[in-house]
Amino acid sequence: MSDFDLTFPEGVLRPFCRLTSEESDYVFRMRSHPAVSKWMTSGGDISLEAHSKYIARQKDDLTNRNYLMFSNDVIVGVVSLHRIDRRNQLAFLGLYRNPFSKESGIGRRLLGAICRLSFQQFGLHSLKLEVVADNRAAIQLYEAFGFLQEGRWRECVRRDGEFVDLIAMGLLRSEWLNGQIEAR
């Protein structure tokens, strides 16, 4: 896994371990924004101190890789690989768009970049994800890229006093190589 900027057609990925303090602060503001935090299974609550400690651990963390994505020197969002399992060649993806940007199509670019990173750069066999069942826009995007629903955890995320289902989805490298990266 790399500790240098990676360039893909969708944009440039900068590892969190290389972020400037200004970039790290911007990531914190994005992740704390209500349009982003409402979809996080953790509820999105995190202190600046906890965020700063997380960023500081990135260089030595072999099971999580987080990247700030730029396009034409403008921040478009964050992509992440979590629970990286080298033996089984799989990881769980995460992404969120820059909530301060009005540009359309950012989700597609972020997802394209994380697929390229996972399958081309890191040679993973499988990408997994978990998405809250009422996040229809995200589910439609993942399905358009070929992700399949693989399971459902009933009422496992508590949000606003209500329990919501979590959908498990996955994409295999062979499916991605067969052209399913482009939305159908």
mmCIF file of C-alpha atoms in Angstrom, residues 101-184:
data_model
loop_
_atom_site.group_PDB
_atom_site.id
_atom_site.type_symbol
_atom_site.label_atom_id
_atom_site.label_comp_id
_atom_site.label_asym_id
_atom_site.label_seq_id
_atom_site.Cartn_x
_atom_site.Cartn_y
_atom_site.Cartn_z
ATOM 1 C CA SER A 101 -18.962 21.473 -3.553
ATOM 2 C CA LYS A 102 -21.949 21.923 -5.859
ATOM 3 C CA GLU A 103 -20.310 19.934 -8.668
ATOM 4 C CA SER A 104 -22.306 16.944 -9.923
ATOM 5 C CA GLY A 105 -20.898 13.483 -10.628
ATOM 6 C CA ILE A 106 -18.454 13.505 -7.715
ATOM 7 C CA GLY A 107 -19.752 10.227 -6.274
ATOM 8 C CA ARG A 108 -19.099 8.448 -9.567
ATOM 9 C CA ARG A 109 -15.545 9.795 -9.699
ATOM 10 C CA LEU A 110 -14.829 8.832 -6.099
ATOM 11 C CA LEU A 111 -16.175 5.314 -6.633
ATOM 12 C CA GLY A 112 -14.239 4.944 -9.897
ATOM 13 C CA ALA A 113 -11.015 5.973 -8.169
ATOM 14 C CA ILE A 114 -11.449 3.597 -5.221
ATOM 15 C CA CYS A 115 -12.192 0.705 -7.598
ATOM 16 C CA ARG A 116 -9.073 1.456 -9.635
ATOM 17 C CA LEU A 117 -7.008 1.778 -6.459
ATOM 18 C CA SER A 118 -8.329 -1.502 -5.084
ATOM 19 C CA PHE A 119 -8.204 -3.667 -8.178
ATOM 20 C CA GLN A 120 -5.418 -2.156 -10.315
ATOM 21 C CA GLN A 121 -3.022 -0.726 -7.751
ATOM 22 C CA PHE A 122 -3.488 -3.094 -4.800
ATOM 23 C CA GLY A 123 -4.646 -6.205 -6.683
ATOM 24 C CA LEU A 124 -7.550 -6.955 -4.361
ATOM 25 C CA HIS A 125 -9.966 -9.735 -5.235
ATOM 26 C CA SER A 126 -13.060 -8.272 -3.605
ATOM 27 C CA LEU A 127 -14.431 -4.952 -2.390
ATOM 28 C CA LYS A 128 -17.137 -4.888 0.261
ATOM 29 C CA LEU A 129 -19.202 -2.062 1.688
ATOM 30 C CA GLU A 130 -21.951 -1.367 4.157
ATOM 31 C CA VAL A 131 -24.598 1.250 3.434
ATOM 32 C CA VAL A 132 -27.595 2.406 5.458
ATOM 33 C CA ALA A 133 -30.738 1.060 3.803
ATOM 34 C CA ASP A 134 -32.382 4.469 3.443
ATOM 35 C CA ASN A 135 -29.426 5.952 1.532
ATOM 36 C CA ARG A 136 -31.050 5.268 -1.841
ATOM 37 C CA ALA A 137 -28.735 7.549 -3.833
ATOM 38 C CA ALA A 138 -25.646 5.692 -2.620
ATOM 39 C CA ILE A 139 -27.218 2.269 -3.189
ATOM 40 C CA GLN A 140 -28.182 3.223 -6.755
ATOM 41 C CA LEU A 141 -24.632 4.442 -7.434
ATOM 42 C CA TYR A 142 -23.090 1.227 -6.088
ATOM 43 C CA GLU A 143 -25.506 -0.901 -8.117
ATOM 44 C CA ALA A 144 -24.716 1.121 -11.249
ATOM 45 C CA PHE A 145 -21.052 0.179 -10.750
ATOM 46 C CA GLY A 146 -21.922 -3.513 -10.478
ATOM 47 C CA PHE A 147 -21.996 -3.940 -6.710
ATOM 48 C CA LEU A 148 -24.447 -6.628 -5.647
ATOM 49 C CA GLN A 149 -26.411 -6.819 -2.432
ATOM 50 C CA GLU A 150 -24.926 -9.672 -0.416
ATOM 51 C CA GLY A 151 -26.844 -9.370 2.804
ATOM 52 C CA ARG A 152 -28.768 -7.219 5.218
ATOM 53 C CA TRP A 153 -28.316 -6.565 8.909
ATOM 54 C CA ARG A 154 -31.736 -5.738 10.256
ATOM 55 C CA GLU A 155 -32.130 -2.699 12.503
ATOM 56 C CA CYS A 156 -28.442 -2.516 13.405
ATOM 57 C CA VAL A 157 -27.823 1.234 13.103
ATOM 58 C CA ARG A 158 -29.481 3.621 15.509
ATOM 59 C CA ARG A 159 -30.208 7.065 14.139
ATOM 60 C CA ASP A 160 -32.476 9.702 15.638
ATOM 61 C CA GLY A 161 -33.940 7.168 18.061
ATOM 62 C CA GLU A 162 -34.881 4.768 15.249
ATOM 63 C CA PHE A 163 -33.145 1.581 14.117
ATOM 64 C CA VAL A 164 -32.266 1.295 10.427
ATOM 65 C CA ASP A 165 -31.106 -1.710 8.388
ATOM 66 C CA LEU A 166 -27.594 -1.904 6.992
ATOM 67 C CA ILE A 167 -27.085 -3.415 3.531
ATOM 68 C CA ALA A 168 -23.934 -5.379 2.716
ATOM 69 C CA MET A 169 -22.749 -5.082 -0.892
ATOM 70 C CA GLY A 170 -19.754 -6.398 -2.811
ATOM 71 C CA LEU A 171 -17.898 -6.298 -6.109
ATOM 72 C CA LEU A 172 -15.374 -8.850 -7.378
ATOM 73 C CA ARG A 173 -12.274 -7.896 -9.338
ATOM 74 C CA SER A 174 -13.412 -10.150 -12.229
ATOM 75 C CA GLU A 175 -16.731 -8.273 -12.398
ATOM 76 C CA TRP A 176 -14.920 -4.940 -12.402
ATOM 77 C CA LEU A 177 -12.515 -6.126 -15.127
ATOM 78 C CA ASN A 178 -15.472 -7.195 -17.256
ATOM 79 C CA GLY A 179 -16.460 -3.565 -17.638
ATOM 80 C CA GLN A 180 -18.840 -3.127 -14.761
ATOM 81 C CA ILE A 181 -16.965 -0.118 -13.406
ATOM 82 C CA GLU A 182 -18.833 2.147 -15.783
ATOM 83 C CA ALA A 183 -22.399 2.746 -14.755
ATOM 84 C CA ARG A 184 -24.947 0.728 -16.643
#
